[in-house]
Every structure is written in C-alpha cells, then in structure tokens.
Amino acid sequence: MLNEKVIELLNQQVNKELYSAYLYLDISNHYDDLNLDGFANWYMIQAQEERDHAMLMYEYLHNNDAKVTLEAIDKPDKELEGKMQPLEVTLEHEIYVTSLINDIYAAAYEARDFRTMQFLDWFVKEQGEEEKTARDMIAKMELFGDDAKSLYMLNQELNGRTYSAPSLTL
Ligand code: FEO
C-alpha cells in the first residue's frame, strides 16, 4: 500500500494535470482567435500531453490499489492577452507544477516510498524539459515576434509539432 499522504497528493495532481490540459486548451483557443494556427496547434498538443500526465498518475494509483478520486476541474482563469503573455503564463504555470511534483516527491521520500520516487523521476525530468521549452518559446518570441515575416515562419515551425505518446509506460 502507498502512503496515505502520497495517495492524496497524487490524486490532487491528477486534477492539476487536467487543469493544465484545460489551461493549454484555452491558450490554443486564444491563439486560434489571433489566427496563429501554429501556436494553436502547439498548445493543442501540449493539452494532450497534460492529459497523458494525468492518466499516468491515474494508472499508477490504480496499479497500486489506491483509490482515485476525481474532483471538479477549475475554470482556466488566466486573462490571456496578445502573443507574448500566454507564453509567460505557461512558464509561470510550469514552474508551479514543478513545485507540486517536488512536494509529492518530498512526501514519498519522507514515507520511504521508493516506488513512487522512481515513478516520479520521469516527471521531475519532464518538468525540467517543459520549463526549458517555455523559456525557449519566450526567447523566440522576443527575437521574432515583432517582425511579421519571422512570426509567420515561427508559426509555421510550431504547426509542425505532432503528438507522440509519453515515453513513460506503466
Ligand atoms: Fe504536466 Fe506541463 O506538466
């Protein structure tokens, strides 16, 4: 059996990951309204990845005979403005998610729950990548966002992103 506190935090994280999916769907929606279909595509795929994160935790809980409790998902409440600000919202949100993963890891460490620590290793690495990607997107927008031709090319580049299932399997 997993530790009760660890179960509670993993359950909360299922909800937080689904909220992340909802937030990124809203950002995709926002870029669609700006006619930036590549940015919209990129965030649509990001939303799918967040749902995958939720499902990995959901499966992990089930595989360990722990109860999954699904709660209401908060409305995406970030005011989105223009081309750059949603990218900053993303970085801020990913830094927050990293802190949540770290909290679960700390609880697992405290409980000597080595299995959950090993499971979370993938998420620790993933958060490092997600923060880097968010910073890179901001840097590209700073460089190219004000020039119409460059923005067009950046949008094309982001349109090329395709979905692939997470590398972690349970
Ligand atoms: Fe599930 Fe973007 O972290």
PDB file of C-alpha atoms and ligand atoms in Angstrom:
ATOM      1  CA  MET A   1       0.000   0.000   0.000  1.00  0.00           C
ATOM      2  CA  LEU A   2       1.086   3.511  -0.770  1.00  0.00           C
ATOM      3  CA  ASN A   3       1.312   6.076   1.982  1.00  0.00           C
ATOM      4  CA  GLU A   4      -1.978   7.992   2.548  1.00  0.00           C
ATOM      5  CA  LYS A   5      -0.379  11.403   2.121  1.00  0.00           C
ATOM      6  CA  VAL A   6       1.278  10.309  -1.121  1.00  0.00           C
ATOM      7  CA  ILE A   7      -2.056   8.977  -2.406  1.00  0.00           C
ATOM      8  CA  GLU A   8      -3.766  12.263  -1.517  1.00  0.00           C
ATOM      9  CA  LEU A   9      -1.112  14.327  -3.324  1.00  0.00           C
ATOM     10  CA  LEU A  10      -1.136  12.075  -6.411  1.00  0.00           C
ATOM     11  CA  ASN A  11      -4.923  12.385  -6.540  1.00  0.00           C
ATOM     12  CA  GLN A  12      -4.639  16.157  -6.356  1.00  0.00           C
ATOM     13  CA  GLN A  13      -2.021  16.040  -9.092  1.00  0.00           C
ATOM     14  CA  VAL A  14      -4.374  14.139 -11.427  1.00  0.00           C
ATOM     15  CA  ASN A  15      -6.672  17.149 -11.065  1.00  0.00           C
ATOM     16  CA  LYS A  16      -3.831  19.676 -11.511  1.00  0.00           C
ATOM     17  CA  GLU A  17      -2.646  17.960 -14.694  1.00  0.00           C
ATOM     18  CA  LEU A  18      -6.194  18.007 -16.077  1.00  0.00           C
ATOM     19  CA  TYR A  19      -6.352  21.699 -15.176  1.00  0.00           C
ATOM     20  CA  SER A  20      -3.068  22.177 -17.085  1.00  0.00           C
ATOM     21  CA  ALA A  21      -4.686  20.485 -20.103  1.00  0.00           C
ATOM     22  CA  TYR A  22      -7.644  22.835 -19.777  1.00  0.00           C
ATOM     23  CA  LEU A  23      -5.392  25.897 -19.442  1.00  0.00           C
ATOM     24  CA  TYR A  24      -3.402  24.953 -22.550  1.00  0.00           C
ATOM     25  CA  LEU A  25      -6.585  24.273 -24.486  1.00  0.00           C
ATOM     26  CA  ASP A  26      -7.642  27.797 -23.551  1.00  0.00           C
ATOM     27  CA  ILE A  27      -4.294  29.166 -24.777  1.00  0.00           C
ATOM     28  CA  SER A  28      -4.752  27.213 -28.015  1.00  0.00           C
ATOM     29  CA  ASN A  29      -8.201  28.762 -28.288  1.00  0.00           C
ATOM     30  CA  HIS A  30      -6.661  32.222 -27.736  1.00  0.00           C
ATOM     31  CA  TYR A  31      -4.044  31.776 -30.484  1.00  0.00           C
ATOM     32  CA  ASP A  32      -6.731  30.482 -32.830  1.00  0.00           C
ATOM     33  CA  ASP A  33      -8.562  33.768 -32.287  1.00  0.00           C
ATOM     34  CA  LEU A  34      -5.326  35.582 -33.280  1.00  0.00           C
ATOM     35  CA  ASN A  35      -5.130  33.468 -36.479  1.00  0.00           C
ATOM     36  CA  LEU A  36      -1.862  31.916 -35.304  1.00  0.00           C
ATOM     37  CA  ASP A  37      -2.750  28.323 -36.172  1.00  0.00           C
ATOM     38  CA  GLY A  38       0.764  27.002 -35.498  1.00  0.00           C
ATOM     39  CA  PHE A  39       0.728  28.328 -31.929  1.00  0.00           C
ATOM     40  CA  ALA A  40      -2.798  26.930 -31.559  1.00  0.00           C
ATOM     41  CA  ASN A  41      -1.573  23.526 -32.784  1.00  0.00           C
ATOM     42  CA  TRP A  42       1.400  23.585 -30.413  1.00  0.00           C
ATOM     43  CA  TYR A  43      -0.834  24.264 -27.410  1.00  0.00           C
ATOM     44  CA  MET A  44      -3.436  21.717 -28.502  1.00  0.00           C
ATOM     45  CA  ILE A  45      -0.708  19.060 -28.410  1.00  0.00           C
ATOM     46  CA  GLN A  46       0.522  20.423 -25.093  1.00  0.00           C
ATOM     47  CA  ALA A  47      -3.009  19.963 -23.736  1.00  0.00           C
ATOM     48  CA  GLN A  48      -2.951  16.320 -24.907  1.00  0.00           C
ATOM     49  CA  GLU A  49       0.367  15.777 -23.131  1.00  0.00           C
ATOM     50  CA  GLU A  50      -1.048  17.166 -19.897  1.00  0.00           C
ATOM     51  CA  ARG A  51      -3.941  14.749 -20.117  1.00  0.00           C
ATOM     52  CA  ASP A  52      -1.361  11.976 -20.574  1.00  0.00           C
ATOM     53  CA  HIS A  53       0.377  13.130 -17.388  1.00  0.00           C
ATOM     54  CA  ALA A  54      -2.938  12.914 -15.518  1.00  0.00           C
ATOM     55  CA  MET A  55      -3.617   9.439 -16.913  1.00  0.00           C
ATOM     56  CA  LEU A  56      -0.164   8.154 -15.933  1.00  0.00           C
ATOM     57  CA  MET A  57      -0.864   9.166 -12.341  1.00  0.00           C
ATOM     58  CA  TYR A  58      -4.362   7.731 -12.531  1.00  0.00           C
ATOM     59  CA  GLU A  59      -2.982   4.404 -13.766  1.00  0.00           C
ATOM     60  CA  TYR A  60      -0.204   4.399 -11.200  1.00  0.00           C
ATOM     61  CA  LEU A  61      -2.732   4.839  -8.386  1.00  0.00           C
ATOM     62  CA  HIS A  62      -4.905   2.030  -9.775  1.00  0.00           C
ATOM     63  CA  ASN A  63      -1.907  -0.254 -10.281  1.00  0.00           C
ATOM     64  CA  ASN A  64      -1.085   0.205  -6.630  1.00  0.00           C
ATOM     65  CA  ASP A  65      -4.596  -0.483  -5.398  1.00  0.00           C
ATOM     66  CA  ALA A  66      -5.124   3.125  -4.324  1.00  0.00           C
ATOM     67  CA  LYS A  67      -8.451   4.890  -4.699  1.00  0.00           C
ATOM     68  CA  VAL A  68      -8.716   7.541  -7.399  1.00  0.00           C
ATOM     69  CA  THR A  69     -10.987  10.463  -6.586  1.00  0.00           C
ATOM     70  CA  LEU A  70     -11.910  12.760  -9.447  1.00  0.00           C
ATOM     71  CA  GLU A  71     -12.766  16.316  -8.416  1.00  0.00           C
ATOM     72  CA  ALA A  72     -14.103  19.281 -10.389  1.00  0.00           C
ATOM     73  CA  ILE A  73     -11.541  20.909 -12.666  1.00  0.00           C
ATOM     74  CA  ASP A  74     -11.143  24.673 -12.191  1.00  0.00           C
ATOM     75  CA  LYS A  75     -12.076  27.023 -14.993  1.00  0.00           C
ATOM     76  CA  PRO A  76      -8.992  28.381 -16.791  1.00  0.00           C
ATOM     77  CA  ASP A  77      -8.982  31.814 -15.167  1.00  0.00           C
ATOM     78  CA  LYS A  78      -5.882  33.448 -16.649  1.00  0.00           C
ATOM     79  CA  GLU A  79      -6.624  36.584 -18.632  1.00  0.00           C
ATOM     80  CA  LEU A  80      -4.854  35.971 -21.941  1.00  0.00           C
ATOM     81  CA  GLU A  81      -3.572  38.945 -23.935  1.00  0.00           C
ATOM     82  CA  GLY A  82      -1.638  39.196 -27.157  1.00  0.00           C
ATOM     83  CA  LYS A  83       1.118  36.916 -28.444  1.00  0.00           C
ATOM     84  CA  MET A  84       3.742  37.014 -25.690  1.00  0.00           C
ATOM     85  CA  GLN A  85       1.780  36.997 -22.424  1.00  0.00           C
ATOM     86  CA  PRO A  86       0.357  33.434 -22.827  1.00  0.00           C
ATOM     87  CA  LEU A  87       3.948  32.191 -23.177  1.00  0.00           C
ATOM     88  CA  GLU A  88       4.810  33.877 -19.874  1.00  0.00           C
ATOM     89  CA  VAL A  89       1.672  32.394 -18.292  1.00  0.00           C
ATOM     90  CA  THR A  90       2.927  28.973 -19.471  1.00  0.00           C
ATOM     91  CA  LEU A  91       6.386  29.371 -17.923  1.00  0.00           C
ATOM     92  CA  GLU A  92       4.905  30.573 -14.641  1.00  0.00           C
ATOM     93  CA  HIS A  93       2.470  27.643 -14.636  1.00  0.00           C
ATOM     94  CA  GLU A  94       5.178  25.057 -15.375  1.00  0.00           C
ATOM     95  CA  ILE A  95       7.342  26.419 -12.535  1.00  0.00           C
ATOM     96  CA  TYR A  96       4.317  25.999 -10.271  1.00  0.00           C
ATOM     97  CA  VAL A  97       3.752  22.411 -11.500  1.00  0.00           C
ATOM     98  CA  THR A  98       7.429  21.634 -10.816  1.00  0.00           C
ATOM     99  CA  SER A  99       6.895  22.749  -7.211  1.00  0.00           C
ATOM    100  CA  LEU A 100       3.884  20.405  -6.945  1.00  0.00           C
ATOM    101  CA  ILE A 101       5.851  17.434  -8.290  1.00  0.00           C
ATOM    102  CA  ASN A 102       8.643  18.271  -5.854  1.00  0.00           C
ATOM    103  CA  ASP A 103       6.129  18.284  -2.982  1.00  0.00           C
ATOM    104  CA  ILE A 104       4.909  14.786  -3.905  1.00  0.00           C
ATOM    105  CA  TYR A 105       8.493  13.608  -4.230  1.00  0.00           C
ATOM    106  CA  ALA A 106       9.277  15.021  -0.779  1.00  0.00           C
ATOM    107  CA  ALA A 107       6.247  13.234   0.715  1.00  0.00           C
ATOM    108  CA  ALA A 108       7.319   9.949  -0.934  1.00  0.00           C
ATOM    109  CA  TYR A 109      10.869  10.419   0.359  1.00  0.00           C
ATOM    110  CA  GLU A 110       9.559  11.085   3.850  1.00  0.00           C
ATOM    111  CA  ALA A 111       7.454   7.887   3.693  1.00  0.00           C
ATOM    112  CA  ARG A 112      10.372   5.842   2.288  1.00  0.00           C
ATOM    113  CA  ASP A 113       8.120   5.169  -0.692  1.00  0.00           C
ATOM    114  CA  PHE A 114      10.863   4.333  -3.174  1.00  0.00           C
ATOM    115  CA  ARG A 115       8.431   3.041  -5.775  1.00  0.00           C
ATOM    116  CA  THR A 116       6.673   6.397  -6.050  1.00  0.00           C
ATOM    117  CA  MET A 117      10.008   8.220  -6.088  1.00  0.00           C
ATOM    118  CA  GLN A 118      11.053   6.092  -9.045  1.00  0.00           C
ATOM    119  CA  PHE A 119       7.722   6.725 -10.775  1.00  0.00           C
ATOM    120  CA  LEU A 120       8.117  10.478 -10.210  1.00  0.00           C
ATOM    121  CA  ASP A 121      11.666  10.574 -11.603  1.00  0.00           C
ATOM    122  CA  TRP A 122      10.169  10.765 -15.104  1.00  0.00           C
ATOM    123  CA  PHE A 123       8.030  13.752 -14.084  1.00  0.00           C
ATOM    124  CA  VAL A 124      10.997  15.533 -12.482  1.00  0.00           C
ATOM    125  CA  LYS A 125      12.888  15.270 -15.781  1.00  0.00           C
ATOM    126  CA  GLU A 126       9.788  16.183 -17.797  1.00  0.00           C
ATOM    127  CA  GLN A 127       9.321  19.372 -15.747  1.00  0.00           C
ATOM    128  CA  GLY A 128      12.909  20.389 -16.486  1.00  0.00           C
ATOM    129  CA  GLU A 129      12.168  19.960 -20.195  1.00  0.00           C
ATOM    130  CA  GLU A 130       8.830  21.790 -20.010  1.00  0.00           C
ATOM    131  CA  GLU A 131      10.354  24.783 -18.248  1.00  0.00           C
ATOM    132  CA  LYS A 132      13.169  24.929 -20.818  1.00  0.00           C
ATOM    133  CA  THR A 133      10.697  24.722 -23.705  1.00  0.00           C
ATOM    134  CA  ALA A 134       8.604  27.520 -22.186  1.00  0.00           C
ATOM    135  CA  ARG A 135      11.711  29.716 -21.781  1.00  0.00           C
ATOM    136  CA  ASP A 136      12.788  28.941 -25.374  1.00  0.00           C
ATOM    137  CA  MET A 137       9.359  29.940 -26.716  1.00  0.00           C
ATOM    138  CA  ILE A 138       9.603  33.288 -24.906  1.00  0.00           C
ATOM    139  CA  ALA A 139      13.129  33.838 -26.266  1.00  0.00           C
ATOM    140  CA  LYS A 140      11.961  33.124 -29.836  1.00  0.00           C
ATOM    141  CA  MET A 141       9.016  35.464 -29.500  1.00  0.00           C
ATOM    142  CA  GLU A 142      11.314  38.194 -28.150  1.00  0.00           C
ATOM    143  CA  LEU A 143      13.570  37.741 -31.166  1.00  0.00           C
ATOM    144  CA  PHE A 144      10.980  37.303 -33.912  1.00  0.00           C
ATOM    145  CA  GLY A 145       7.548  38.358 -32.628  1.00  0.00           C
ATOM    146  CA  ASP A 146       7.606  41.959 -33.832  1.00  0.00           C
ATOM    147  CA  ASP A 147       8.591  41.084 -37.401  1.00  0.00           C
ATOM    148  CA  ALA A 148       5.649  39.799 -39.477  1.00  0.00           C
ATOM    149  CA  LYS A 149       7.713  37.518 -41.737  1.00  0.00           C
ATOM    150  CA  SER A 150       9.615  35.960 -38.842  1.00  0.00           C
ATOM    151  CA  LEU A 151       6.410  35.484 -36.872  1.00  0.00           C
ATOM    152  CA  TYR A 152       4.915  33.739 -39.893  1.00  0.00           C
ATOM    153  CA  MET A 153       7.894  31.366 -40.012  1.00  0.00           C
ATOM    154  CA  LEU A 154       7.752  30.718 -36.288  1.00  0.00           C
ATOM    155  CA  ASN A 155       4.051  29.961 -36.615  1.00  0.00           C
ATOM    156  CA  GLN A 156       4.855  27.526 -39.441  1.00  0.00           C
ATOM    157  CA  GLU A 157       7.507  25.842 -37.292  1.00  0.00           C
ATOM    158  CA  LEU A 158       5.022  25.365 -34.437  1.00  0.00           C
ATOM    159  CA  ASN A 159       2.479  23.992 -36.887  1.00  0.00           C
ATOM    160  CA  GLY A 160       4.908  21.125 -37.497  1.00  0.00           C
ATOM    161  CA  ARG A 161       4.621  19.789 -33.978  1.00  0.00           C
ATOM    162  CA  THR A 162       2.980  16.379 -33.877  1.00  0.00           C
ATOM    163  CA  TYR A 163       1.695  14.413 -30.934  1.00  0.00           C
ATOM    164  CA  SER A 164       3.630  11.480 -29.596  1.00  0.00           C
ATOM    165  CA  ALA A 165       2.679   9.398 -26.591  1.00  0.00           C
ATOM    166  CA  PRO A 166       4.766   9.870 -23.410  1.00  0.00           C
ATOM    167  CA  SER A 167       7.972   7.877 -23.137  1.00  0.00           C
ATOM    168  CA  LEU A 168       6.907   6.565 -19.740  1.00  0.00           C
ATOM    169  CA  THR A 169       4.800   3.444 -19.755  1.00  0.00           C
ATOM    170  CA  LEU A 170       3.480   1.671 -16.692  1.00  0.00           C
TER     171      LEU A 170
HETATM  172 FE1  FEO B   1       2.238  18.091 -16.672  1.00  0.00          FE
HETATM  173 FE2  FEO B   1       3.339  20.648 -18.142  1.00  0.00          FE
HETATM  174  O1  FEO B   1       3.419  19.450 -16.728  1.00  0.00           O
END
